[in-house]
Coordinates of C-alpha atoms in Angstrom, one line a residue:
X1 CA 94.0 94.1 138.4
X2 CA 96.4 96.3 136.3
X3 CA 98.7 93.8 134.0
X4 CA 101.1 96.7 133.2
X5 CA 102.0 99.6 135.9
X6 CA 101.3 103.1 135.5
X7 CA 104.0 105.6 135.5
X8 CA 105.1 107.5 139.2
X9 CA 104.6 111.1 136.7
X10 CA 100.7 111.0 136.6
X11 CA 98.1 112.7 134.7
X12 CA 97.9 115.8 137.4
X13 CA 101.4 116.5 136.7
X14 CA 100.8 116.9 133.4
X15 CA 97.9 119.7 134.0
X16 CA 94.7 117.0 133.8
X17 CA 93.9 116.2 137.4
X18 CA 90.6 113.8 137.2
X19 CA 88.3 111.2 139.6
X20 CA 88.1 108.9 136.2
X21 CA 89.4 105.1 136.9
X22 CA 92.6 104.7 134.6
X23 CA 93.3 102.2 132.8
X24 CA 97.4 102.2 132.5
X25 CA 98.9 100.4 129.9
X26 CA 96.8 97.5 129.0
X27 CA 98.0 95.0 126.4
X28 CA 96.0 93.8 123.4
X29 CA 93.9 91.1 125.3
X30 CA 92.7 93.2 128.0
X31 CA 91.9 96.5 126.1
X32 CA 90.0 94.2 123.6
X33 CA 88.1 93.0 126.2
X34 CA 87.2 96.4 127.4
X35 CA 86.0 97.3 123.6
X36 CA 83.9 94.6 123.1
X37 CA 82.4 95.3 126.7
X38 CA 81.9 98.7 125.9
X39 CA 80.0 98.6 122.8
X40 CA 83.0 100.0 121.0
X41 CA 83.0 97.6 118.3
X42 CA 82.7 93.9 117.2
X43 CA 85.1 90.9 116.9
X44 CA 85.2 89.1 113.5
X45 CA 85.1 85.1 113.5
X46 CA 89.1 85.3 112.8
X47 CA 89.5 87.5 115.8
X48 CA 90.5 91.1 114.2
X49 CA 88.6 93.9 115.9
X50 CA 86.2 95.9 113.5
X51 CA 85.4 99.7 114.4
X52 CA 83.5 102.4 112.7
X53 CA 84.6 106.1 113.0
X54 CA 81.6 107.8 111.9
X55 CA 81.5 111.1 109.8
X56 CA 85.5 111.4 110.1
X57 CA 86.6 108.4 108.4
X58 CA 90.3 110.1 107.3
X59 CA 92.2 113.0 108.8
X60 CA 90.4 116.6 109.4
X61 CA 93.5 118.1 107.7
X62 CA 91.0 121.7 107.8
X63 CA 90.8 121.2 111.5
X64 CA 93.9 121.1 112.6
X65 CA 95.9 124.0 114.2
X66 CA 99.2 125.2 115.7
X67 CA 99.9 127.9 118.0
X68 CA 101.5 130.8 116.7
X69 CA 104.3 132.0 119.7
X70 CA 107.6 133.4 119.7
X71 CA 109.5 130.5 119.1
X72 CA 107.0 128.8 116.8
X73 CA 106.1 131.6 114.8
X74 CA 108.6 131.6 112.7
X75 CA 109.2 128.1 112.6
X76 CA 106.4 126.6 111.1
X77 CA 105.3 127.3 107.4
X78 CA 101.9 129.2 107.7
X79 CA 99.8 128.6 105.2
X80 CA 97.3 126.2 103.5
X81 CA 98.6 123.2 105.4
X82 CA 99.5 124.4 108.8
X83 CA 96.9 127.5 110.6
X84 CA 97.4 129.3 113.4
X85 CA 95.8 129.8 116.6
X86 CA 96.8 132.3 119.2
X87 CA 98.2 131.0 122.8
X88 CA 94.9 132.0 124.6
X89 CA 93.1 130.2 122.1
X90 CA 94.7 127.2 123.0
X91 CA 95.1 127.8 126.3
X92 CA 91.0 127.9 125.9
X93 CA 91.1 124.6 124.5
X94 CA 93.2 123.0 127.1
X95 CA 91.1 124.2 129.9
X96 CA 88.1 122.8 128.1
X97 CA 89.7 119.8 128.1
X98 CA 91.2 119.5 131.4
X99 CA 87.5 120.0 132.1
X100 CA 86.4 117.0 130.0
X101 CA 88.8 114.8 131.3
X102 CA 88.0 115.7 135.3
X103 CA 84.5 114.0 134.9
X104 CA 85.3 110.8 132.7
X105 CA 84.5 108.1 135.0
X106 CA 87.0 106.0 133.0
X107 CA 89.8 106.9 130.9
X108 CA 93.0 104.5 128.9
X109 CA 96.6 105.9 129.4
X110 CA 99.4 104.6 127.2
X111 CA 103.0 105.7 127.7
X112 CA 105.3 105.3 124.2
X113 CA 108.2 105.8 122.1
X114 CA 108.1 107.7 118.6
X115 CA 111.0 106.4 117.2
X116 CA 112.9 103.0 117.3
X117 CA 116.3 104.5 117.4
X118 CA 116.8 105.4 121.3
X119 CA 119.2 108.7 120.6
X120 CA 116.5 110.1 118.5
X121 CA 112.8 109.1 119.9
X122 CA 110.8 110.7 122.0
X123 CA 108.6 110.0 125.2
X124 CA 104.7 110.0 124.5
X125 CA 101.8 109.8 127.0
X126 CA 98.5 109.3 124.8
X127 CA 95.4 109.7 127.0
X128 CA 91.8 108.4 125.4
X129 CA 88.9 107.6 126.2
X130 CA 88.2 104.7 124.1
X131 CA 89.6 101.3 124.7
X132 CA 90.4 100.8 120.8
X133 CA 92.3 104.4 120.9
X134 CA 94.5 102.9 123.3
X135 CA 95.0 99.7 121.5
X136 CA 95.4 101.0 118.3
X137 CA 98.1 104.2 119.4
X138 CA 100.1 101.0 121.6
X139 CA 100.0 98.5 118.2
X140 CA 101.1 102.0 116.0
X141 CA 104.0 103.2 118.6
X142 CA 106.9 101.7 119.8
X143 CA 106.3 100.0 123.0
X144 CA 108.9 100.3 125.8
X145 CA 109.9 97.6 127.9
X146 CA 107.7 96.5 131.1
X147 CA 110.5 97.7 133.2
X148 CA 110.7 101.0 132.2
X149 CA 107.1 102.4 132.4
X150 CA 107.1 102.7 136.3
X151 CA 109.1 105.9 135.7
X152 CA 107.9 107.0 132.2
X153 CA 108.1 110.5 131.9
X154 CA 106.4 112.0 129.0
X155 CA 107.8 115.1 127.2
X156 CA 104.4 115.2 124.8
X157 CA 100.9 114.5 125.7
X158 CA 98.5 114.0 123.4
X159 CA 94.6 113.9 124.9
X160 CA 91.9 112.2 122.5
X161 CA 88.4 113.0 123.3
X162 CA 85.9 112.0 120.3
X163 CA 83.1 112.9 122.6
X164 CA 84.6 116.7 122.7
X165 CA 82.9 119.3 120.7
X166 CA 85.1 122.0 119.6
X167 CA 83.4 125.8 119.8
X168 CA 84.6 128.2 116.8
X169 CA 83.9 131.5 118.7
X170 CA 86.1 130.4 121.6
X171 CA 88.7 127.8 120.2
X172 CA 89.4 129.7 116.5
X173 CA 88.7 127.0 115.1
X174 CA 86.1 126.0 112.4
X175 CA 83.7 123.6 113.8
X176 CA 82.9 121.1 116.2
X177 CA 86.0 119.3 115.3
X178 CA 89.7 120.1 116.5
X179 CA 93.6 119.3 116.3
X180 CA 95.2 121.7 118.3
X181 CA 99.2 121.3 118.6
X182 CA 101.5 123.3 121.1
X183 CA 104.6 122.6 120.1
X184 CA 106.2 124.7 123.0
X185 CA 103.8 123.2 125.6
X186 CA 104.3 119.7 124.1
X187 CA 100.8 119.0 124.2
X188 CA 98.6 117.7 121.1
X189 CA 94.8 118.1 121.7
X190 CA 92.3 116.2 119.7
X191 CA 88.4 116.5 119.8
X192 CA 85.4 116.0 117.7
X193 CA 86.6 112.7 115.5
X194 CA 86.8 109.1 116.6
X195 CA 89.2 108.3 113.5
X196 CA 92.6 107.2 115.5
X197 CA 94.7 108.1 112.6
X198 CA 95.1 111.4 113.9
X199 CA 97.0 110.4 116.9
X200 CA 99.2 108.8 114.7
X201 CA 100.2 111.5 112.7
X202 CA 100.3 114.0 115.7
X203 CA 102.9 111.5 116.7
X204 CA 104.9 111.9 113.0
X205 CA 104.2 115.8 113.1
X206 CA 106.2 116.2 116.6
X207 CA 108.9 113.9 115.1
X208 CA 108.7 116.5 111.8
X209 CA 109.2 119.3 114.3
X210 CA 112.2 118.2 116.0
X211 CA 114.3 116.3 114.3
X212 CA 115.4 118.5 111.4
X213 CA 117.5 120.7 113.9
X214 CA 119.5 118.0 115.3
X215 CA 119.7 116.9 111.4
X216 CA 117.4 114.0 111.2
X217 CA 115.8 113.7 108.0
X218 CA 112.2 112.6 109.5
X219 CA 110.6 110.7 105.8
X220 CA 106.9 109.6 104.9
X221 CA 108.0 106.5 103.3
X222 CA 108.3 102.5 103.6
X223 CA 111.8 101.1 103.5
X224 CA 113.2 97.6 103.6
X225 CA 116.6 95.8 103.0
X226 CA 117.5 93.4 100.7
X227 CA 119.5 90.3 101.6
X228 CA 122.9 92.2 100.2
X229 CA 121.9 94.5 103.8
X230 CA 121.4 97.4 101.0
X231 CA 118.4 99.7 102.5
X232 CA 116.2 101.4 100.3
X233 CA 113.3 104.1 101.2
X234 CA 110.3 104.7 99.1
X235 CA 108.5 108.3 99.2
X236 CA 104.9 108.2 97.9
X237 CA 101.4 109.4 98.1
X238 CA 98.1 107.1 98.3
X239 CA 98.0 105.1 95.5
X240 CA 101.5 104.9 94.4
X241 CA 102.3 101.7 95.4
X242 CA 104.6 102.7 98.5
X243 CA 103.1 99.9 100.5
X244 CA 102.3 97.1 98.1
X245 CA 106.0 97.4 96.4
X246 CA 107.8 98.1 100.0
X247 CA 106.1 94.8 101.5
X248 CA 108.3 92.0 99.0
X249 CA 108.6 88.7 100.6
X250 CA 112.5 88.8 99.4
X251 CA 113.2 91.8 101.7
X252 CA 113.1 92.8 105.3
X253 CA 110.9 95.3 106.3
X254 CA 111.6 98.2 108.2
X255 CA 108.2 99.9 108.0
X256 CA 105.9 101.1 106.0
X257 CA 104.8 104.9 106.4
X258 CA 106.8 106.5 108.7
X259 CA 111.1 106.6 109.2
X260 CA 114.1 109.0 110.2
X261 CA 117.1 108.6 108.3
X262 CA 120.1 109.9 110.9
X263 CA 124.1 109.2 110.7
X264 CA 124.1 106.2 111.6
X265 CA 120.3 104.5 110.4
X266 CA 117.1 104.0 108.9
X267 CA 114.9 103.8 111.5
X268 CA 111.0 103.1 111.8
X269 CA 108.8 106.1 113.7
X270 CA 106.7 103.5 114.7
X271 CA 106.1 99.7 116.1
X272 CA 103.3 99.0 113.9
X273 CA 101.8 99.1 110.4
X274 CA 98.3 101.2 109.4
X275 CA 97.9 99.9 105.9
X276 CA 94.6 100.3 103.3
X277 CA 92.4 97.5 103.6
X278 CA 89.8 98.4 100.7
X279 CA 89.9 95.4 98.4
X280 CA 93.0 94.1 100.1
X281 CA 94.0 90.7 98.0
X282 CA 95.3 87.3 99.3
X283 CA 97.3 87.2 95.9
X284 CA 98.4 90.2 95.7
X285 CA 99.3 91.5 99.1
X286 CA 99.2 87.8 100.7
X287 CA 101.4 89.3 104.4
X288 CA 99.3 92.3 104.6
X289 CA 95.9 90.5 103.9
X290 CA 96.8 88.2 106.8
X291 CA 96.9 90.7 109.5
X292 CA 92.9 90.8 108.9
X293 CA 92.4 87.3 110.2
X294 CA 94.4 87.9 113.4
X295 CA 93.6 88.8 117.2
X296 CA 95.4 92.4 117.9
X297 CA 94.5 93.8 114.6
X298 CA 92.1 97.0 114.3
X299 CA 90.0 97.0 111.1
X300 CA 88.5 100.6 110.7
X301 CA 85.8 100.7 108.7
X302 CA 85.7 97.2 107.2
X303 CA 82.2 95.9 106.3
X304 CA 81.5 93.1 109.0
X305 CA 78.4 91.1 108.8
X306 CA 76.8 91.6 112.6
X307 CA 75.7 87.5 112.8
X308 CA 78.4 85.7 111.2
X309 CA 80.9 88.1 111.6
X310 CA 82.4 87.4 108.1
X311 CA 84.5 91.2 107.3
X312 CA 83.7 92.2 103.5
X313 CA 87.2 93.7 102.4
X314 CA 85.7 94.9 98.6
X315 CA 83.1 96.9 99.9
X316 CA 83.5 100.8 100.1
X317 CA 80.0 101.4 101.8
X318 CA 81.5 103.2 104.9
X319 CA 84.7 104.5 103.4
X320 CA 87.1 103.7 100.7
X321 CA 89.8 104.5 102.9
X322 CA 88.8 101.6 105.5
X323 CA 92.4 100.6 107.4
X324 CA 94.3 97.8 109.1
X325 CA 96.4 98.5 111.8
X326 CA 98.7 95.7 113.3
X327 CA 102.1 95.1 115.3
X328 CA 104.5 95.1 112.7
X329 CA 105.9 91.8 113.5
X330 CA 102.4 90.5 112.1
X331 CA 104.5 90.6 108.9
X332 CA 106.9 87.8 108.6
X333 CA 110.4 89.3 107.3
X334 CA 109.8 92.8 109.5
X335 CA 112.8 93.8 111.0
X336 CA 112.9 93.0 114.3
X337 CA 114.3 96.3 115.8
X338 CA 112.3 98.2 113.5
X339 CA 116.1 99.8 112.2
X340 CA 118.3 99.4 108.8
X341 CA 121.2 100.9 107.8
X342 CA 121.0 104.6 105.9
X343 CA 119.7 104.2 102.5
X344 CA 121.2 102.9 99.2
X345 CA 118.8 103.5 97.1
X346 CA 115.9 106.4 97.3
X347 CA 112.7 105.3 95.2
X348 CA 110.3 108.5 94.7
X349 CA 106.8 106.8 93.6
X350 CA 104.0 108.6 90.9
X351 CA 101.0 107.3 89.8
X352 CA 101.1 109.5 86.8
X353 CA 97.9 109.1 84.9
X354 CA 98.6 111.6 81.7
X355 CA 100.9 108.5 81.0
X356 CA 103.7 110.8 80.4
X357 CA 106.7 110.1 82.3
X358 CA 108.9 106.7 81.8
X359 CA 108.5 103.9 83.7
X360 CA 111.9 104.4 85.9
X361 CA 114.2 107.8 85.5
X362 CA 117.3 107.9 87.4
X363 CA 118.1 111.7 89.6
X364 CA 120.4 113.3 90.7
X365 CA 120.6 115.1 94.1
X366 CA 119.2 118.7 92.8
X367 CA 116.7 116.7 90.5
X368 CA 115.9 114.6 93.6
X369 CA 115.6 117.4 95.8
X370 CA 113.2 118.9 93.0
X371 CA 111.0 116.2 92.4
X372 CA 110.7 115.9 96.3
X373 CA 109.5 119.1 96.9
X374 CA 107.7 118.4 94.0
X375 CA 105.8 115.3 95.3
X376 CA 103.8 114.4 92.5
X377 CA 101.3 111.7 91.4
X378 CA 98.0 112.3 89.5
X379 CA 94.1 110.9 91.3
X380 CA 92.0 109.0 88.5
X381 CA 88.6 108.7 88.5
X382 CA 86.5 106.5 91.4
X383 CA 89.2 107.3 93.8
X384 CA 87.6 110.3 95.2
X385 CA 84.1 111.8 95.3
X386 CA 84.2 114.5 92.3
X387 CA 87.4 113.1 90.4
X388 CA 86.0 112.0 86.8
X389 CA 89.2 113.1 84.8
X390 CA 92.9 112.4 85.8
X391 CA 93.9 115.2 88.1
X392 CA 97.6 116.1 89.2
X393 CA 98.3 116.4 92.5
X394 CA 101.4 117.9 94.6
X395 CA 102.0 116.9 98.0
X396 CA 104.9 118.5 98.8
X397 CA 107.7 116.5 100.3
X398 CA 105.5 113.1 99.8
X399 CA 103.3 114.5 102.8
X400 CA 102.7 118.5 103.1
X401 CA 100.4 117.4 105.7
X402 CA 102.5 116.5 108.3
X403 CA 105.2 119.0 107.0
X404 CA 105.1 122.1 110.5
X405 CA 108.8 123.3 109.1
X406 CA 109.2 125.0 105.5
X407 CA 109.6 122.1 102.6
X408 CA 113.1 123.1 101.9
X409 CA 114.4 122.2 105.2
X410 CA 113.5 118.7 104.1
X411 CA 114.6 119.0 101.2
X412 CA 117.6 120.4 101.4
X413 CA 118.4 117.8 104.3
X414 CA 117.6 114.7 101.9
X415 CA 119.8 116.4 99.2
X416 CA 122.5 116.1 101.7
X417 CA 122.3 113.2 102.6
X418 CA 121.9 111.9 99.0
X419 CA 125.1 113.4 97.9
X420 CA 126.9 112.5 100.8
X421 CA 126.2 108.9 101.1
X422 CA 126.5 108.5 97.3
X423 CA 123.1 107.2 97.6
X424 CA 120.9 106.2 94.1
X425 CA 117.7 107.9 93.3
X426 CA 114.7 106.3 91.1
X427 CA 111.6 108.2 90.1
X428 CA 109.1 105.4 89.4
X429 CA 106.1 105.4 87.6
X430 CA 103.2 102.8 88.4
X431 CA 100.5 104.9 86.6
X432 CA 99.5 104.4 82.8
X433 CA 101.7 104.3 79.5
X434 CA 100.2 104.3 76.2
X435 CA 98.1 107.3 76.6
X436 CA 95.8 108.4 79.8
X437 CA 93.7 107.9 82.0
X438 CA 89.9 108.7 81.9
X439 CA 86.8 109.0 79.9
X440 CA 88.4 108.7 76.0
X441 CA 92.1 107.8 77.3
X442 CA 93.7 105.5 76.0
X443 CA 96.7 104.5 78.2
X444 CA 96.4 101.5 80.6
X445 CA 98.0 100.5 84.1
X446 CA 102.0 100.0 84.1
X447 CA 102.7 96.3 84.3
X448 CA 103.5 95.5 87.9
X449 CA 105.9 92.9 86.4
X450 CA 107.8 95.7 84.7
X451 CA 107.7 97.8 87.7
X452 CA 109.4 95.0 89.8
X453 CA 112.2 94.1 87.1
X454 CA 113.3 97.8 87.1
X455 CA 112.9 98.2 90.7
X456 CA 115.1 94.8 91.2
X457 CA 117.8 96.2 88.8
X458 CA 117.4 99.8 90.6
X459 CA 118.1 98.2 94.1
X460 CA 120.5 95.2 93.1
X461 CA 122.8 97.9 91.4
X462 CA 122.9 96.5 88.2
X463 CA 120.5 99.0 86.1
X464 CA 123.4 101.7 86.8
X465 CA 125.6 99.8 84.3
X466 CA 122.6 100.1 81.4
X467 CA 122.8 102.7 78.4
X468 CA 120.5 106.3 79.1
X469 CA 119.1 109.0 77.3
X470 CA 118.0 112.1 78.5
X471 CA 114.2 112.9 78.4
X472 CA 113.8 115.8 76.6
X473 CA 111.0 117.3 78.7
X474 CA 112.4 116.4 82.3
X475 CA 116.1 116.1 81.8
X476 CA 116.5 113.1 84.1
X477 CA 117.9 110.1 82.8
X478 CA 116.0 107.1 81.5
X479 CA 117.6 103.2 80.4
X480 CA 117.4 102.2 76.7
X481 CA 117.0 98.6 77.6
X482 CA 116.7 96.9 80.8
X483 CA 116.7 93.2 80.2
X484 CA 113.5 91.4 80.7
X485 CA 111.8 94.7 79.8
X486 CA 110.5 95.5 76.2
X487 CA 112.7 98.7 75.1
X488 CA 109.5 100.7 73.9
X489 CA 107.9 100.7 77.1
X490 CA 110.6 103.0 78.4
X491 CA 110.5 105.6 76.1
X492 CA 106.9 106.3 77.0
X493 CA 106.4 108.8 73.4
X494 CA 106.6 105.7 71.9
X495 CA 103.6 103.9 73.3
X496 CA 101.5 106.4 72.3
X497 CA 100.2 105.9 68.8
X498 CA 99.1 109.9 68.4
X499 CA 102.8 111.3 68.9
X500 CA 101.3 115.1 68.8
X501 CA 99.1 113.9 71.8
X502 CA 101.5 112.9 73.6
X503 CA 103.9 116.2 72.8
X504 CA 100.8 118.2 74.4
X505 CA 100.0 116.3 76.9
X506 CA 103.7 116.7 77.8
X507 CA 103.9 120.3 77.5
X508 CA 100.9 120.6 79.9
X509 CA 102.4 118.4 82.6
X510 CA 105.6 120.6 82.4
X511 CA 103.8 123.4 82.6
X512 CA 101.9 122.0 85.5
X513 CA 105.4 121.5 87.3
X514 CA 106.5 124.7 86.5
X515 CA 103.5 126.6 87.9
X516 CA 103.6 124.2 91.6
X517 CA 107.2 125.0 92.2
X518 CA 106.9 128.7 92.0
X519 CA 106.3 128.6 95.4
X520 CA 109.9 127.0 96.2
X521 CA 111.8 129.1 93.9
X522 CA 113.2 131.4 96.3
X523 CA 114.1 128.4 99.0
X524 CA 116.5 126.5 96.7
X525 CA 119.7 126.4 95.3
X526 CA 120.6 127.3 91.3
X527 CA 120.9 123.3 90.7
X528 CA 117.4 122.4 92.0
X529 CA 116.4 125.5 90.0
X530 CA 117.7 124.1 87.1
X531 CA 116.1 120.8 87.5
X532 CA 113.0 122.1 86.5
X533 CA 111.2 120.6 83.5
X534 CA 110.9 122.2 80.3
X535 CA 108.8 121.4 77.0
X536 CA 110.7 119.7 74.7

């Protein structure tokens, strides 16, 4: 018997008429049940459910690709980040799928909302074939009441067929492997990867294609609120710290990766949370580590001993990028409608491991706008395959992947809404002061207890009232003394002991800057233009 009903619009309506059995919105019980029955994975003795995604164990960002039509093509921003396929090509695709998905003798069907403010989500029918797809896209997505999924009517479709093997010749694509997104025909197509976060972030790039023109500012970020009912959002990449520092025990969560920031709120993408579970800590990150004892959450990738079931969260040896994903009411102070109100405080997030820039710098709108854009945080060594010296990285807009419309149409919409909610900016710095990273560097982590006290005085509103200088290489404005906080750490110069390092290793990060936003220049305004860095 089918605990939840299926929607009156069915899957032939939608162009994929099949014989399979479908399974219509199962809850978390029964779609583990079909998992575990199905070979699909293994339960650990706490109950979590522990999966393996094969070769793709992170997004296929090469893979991915959106028609080019009349309306799209000269929406999206072509290049590196988003490719093109033809209609026909896709139209290819879909019939190959359509194909596929006549002869499955059993397929899951989950009908959604991406977005938890009603004005501004939208409908999303997500057909897989695995029973841990279906799980894992209801725990990430907003769930709509019982009531109202009798006469769901999707306006995307997103079909995902691990099992599917892409052809090159006949698909344009490159391999075996394929994300193919129609924006016009509201249909995402995913083939050739069993790793679920791509439905997830088809999911945020829709949300990244609509919402700009009704002026939504769609954010990869976390963002909480603190008991004074102040929000705050923080942009970041891997590594930065969005998740760790965004999760405080003190604050209410809103979410952690994905958000729209509209008129009237913050509000979550999603209904769940897809955190990093390498070397997750019961010290460190004591609400997140809990999720991975629980019944409902997926573990991707998580060492499990096959006999005693015991999950090994410090070992890498099927990816370093294993991942949790649970309801977000797993987290004890999560909001419970998943919504805030618009932002106080904006907290841009670097791991910068030249150990150049100060631990905190306050921005204004054009200098936010720049550093956005700018999205910069630097890889060390050990985090990727190949990385041995410290190694800047831009992403931009804190997600380039995700990003179908130009970077300054986000930027220019968070500038806005910056200056006209009189809304603070921080860029933070959790990477390394004192010198570098790497072989012969001689900088070390930033103290996550000096990271906190400035982020407390950032988001309680009393760091605005400490003295500033300007930094001579990036012009924003840094605090002389925070209390609790030893002065020198601030000035970062002086925690180097060889000053004419650090003035090089300055100029080259400027320079760095300089060269990655050459590629905006013509998209901004004079004042972001100005906010550029330059070499002391």
């Amino acid at each position: 018997m089918n605990p939840s009903p299926a929607s009156r619009h069915g899957l032939d309506t939608l162009g994929f008429p099949t014989d399979a059995t479908l399974h219509w919105n199962l809850t978390t019980a029964p779609l583990v049940e079909f998992a575990v029955a199905r070979g699909e994975g293994l339960l650990s003795k706490d109950g979590a459910f522990v999966v393996e995604t094969g070769t793709h164990t992170g997004r296929s960002a090469q893979d991915k690709f959106i028609v080019s039509d009349a309306v799209t093509g000269p929406a999206i921003w072509w290049g590196k980040t988003n490719k093109a396929i033809t209609p026909e090509q896709f139209a290819a695709v879909r019939a190959d799928f359509a194909a596929a998905v006549a002869v499955k003798p059993a397929l899951f069907v989950q009908d959604l909302y991406g977005g938890s403010q009603p004005e501004h989500r939208v409908n999303v029918r997500v057909i897989t074939e695995f029973a841990w797809h279906s799980l894992f896209i209801r725990t990430l997505l907003v769930r709509p009441e019982v009531s109202a999924l009798a006469d769901f009517l999707p306006e995307f479709t997103i079909v995902d067929l691990p099992s599917f093997r892409a052809d090159p010749a006949r698909h344009g694509c490159r391999g075996e492997t394929i994300i193919a997104v129609d924006f016009e025909g509201k249909t995402i197509l995913i083939g050739g990867t069993r790793y679920a976060g791509e439905m997830k972030k088809s999911v945020f790039s829709i949300l990244n294609y609509l919402l700009p023109p009704q002026g939504i500012m769609p954010m990869h970020c976390s963002a909480n609120i603190g008991a004074d009912g102040r929000t705050a959002v923080f942009f970041g990449l891997s590594g930065t710290g969005k998740t760790t520092l965004s999760a405080d025990a003190s604050r209410t969560l809103i979410g952690d990766d994905e958000h729209g920031w509209s008129d009237e709120a913050v509000f979550n993408f999603e209904g769940g949370c897809y955190a990093k579970a390498i070397r997750l800590s019961a010290e460190a990150e004591p609400e997140i580590y809990a999720t991975t004892k629980r019944f409902g959450t997926v573990l991707e990738n998580v060492v499990i001993d096959p006999v005693s079931r015991e999950i090994d969260l410090d070992s890498a040896a099927l990816a370093e990028n294993s991942r949790a994903s649970y309801p977000i009411d797993f987290i004890p102070n999560a909001s419970a409608d998943n919504l805030g109100p618009v932002p106080a405080n904006v907290i841009m997030l670097t791991a910068d491991a030249f150990g150049i820039l100060p631990p905190i710098a306050r921005l204004t709108p054009s200098q936010a706008m720049y550093h956005f854009l700018s999205g910069y945080t630097a890889r060390v060594a050990g985090t990727e395959i190949g990385v041995t010296e410290p190694d800047a990285t831009f992403s931009t807009c804190f997600g380039a992947p995700f990003m179908p419309r130009h970077p300054s149409v986000y930027g220019n919409l968070l500038k806005e809404r910056i200056a006209k909610g009189g809304v603070d900016c921080w860029l933070v710095n959790t990477g390394w002061t004192g010198g570098g990273a790497g072989t012969g560097g001689t900088g070390s982590r930033m103290p996550i207890r000096v990271t906190r006290a400035l982020l407390n005085a950032a988001l309680d509103g009393s760091l605005n009232d400490a003295e500033f200088r300007t930094d001579p290489n990036f012009g924003f404005e840094v605090p002389v003394s925070v209390p609790g906080v030893e002065p020198r750490i601030l000035n970062p110069r002086e925690t180097w002991a060889d000053k004419a390092a650090y003035d090089a290793k300055a100029k080259a990060l400027v320079a760095m800057f300089v060269d990655n936003f050459a590629q905006f220049e013509d998209h901004v305004d004079a004042g972001v233009r100005e906010s550029a860095p330059k070499a002391a």
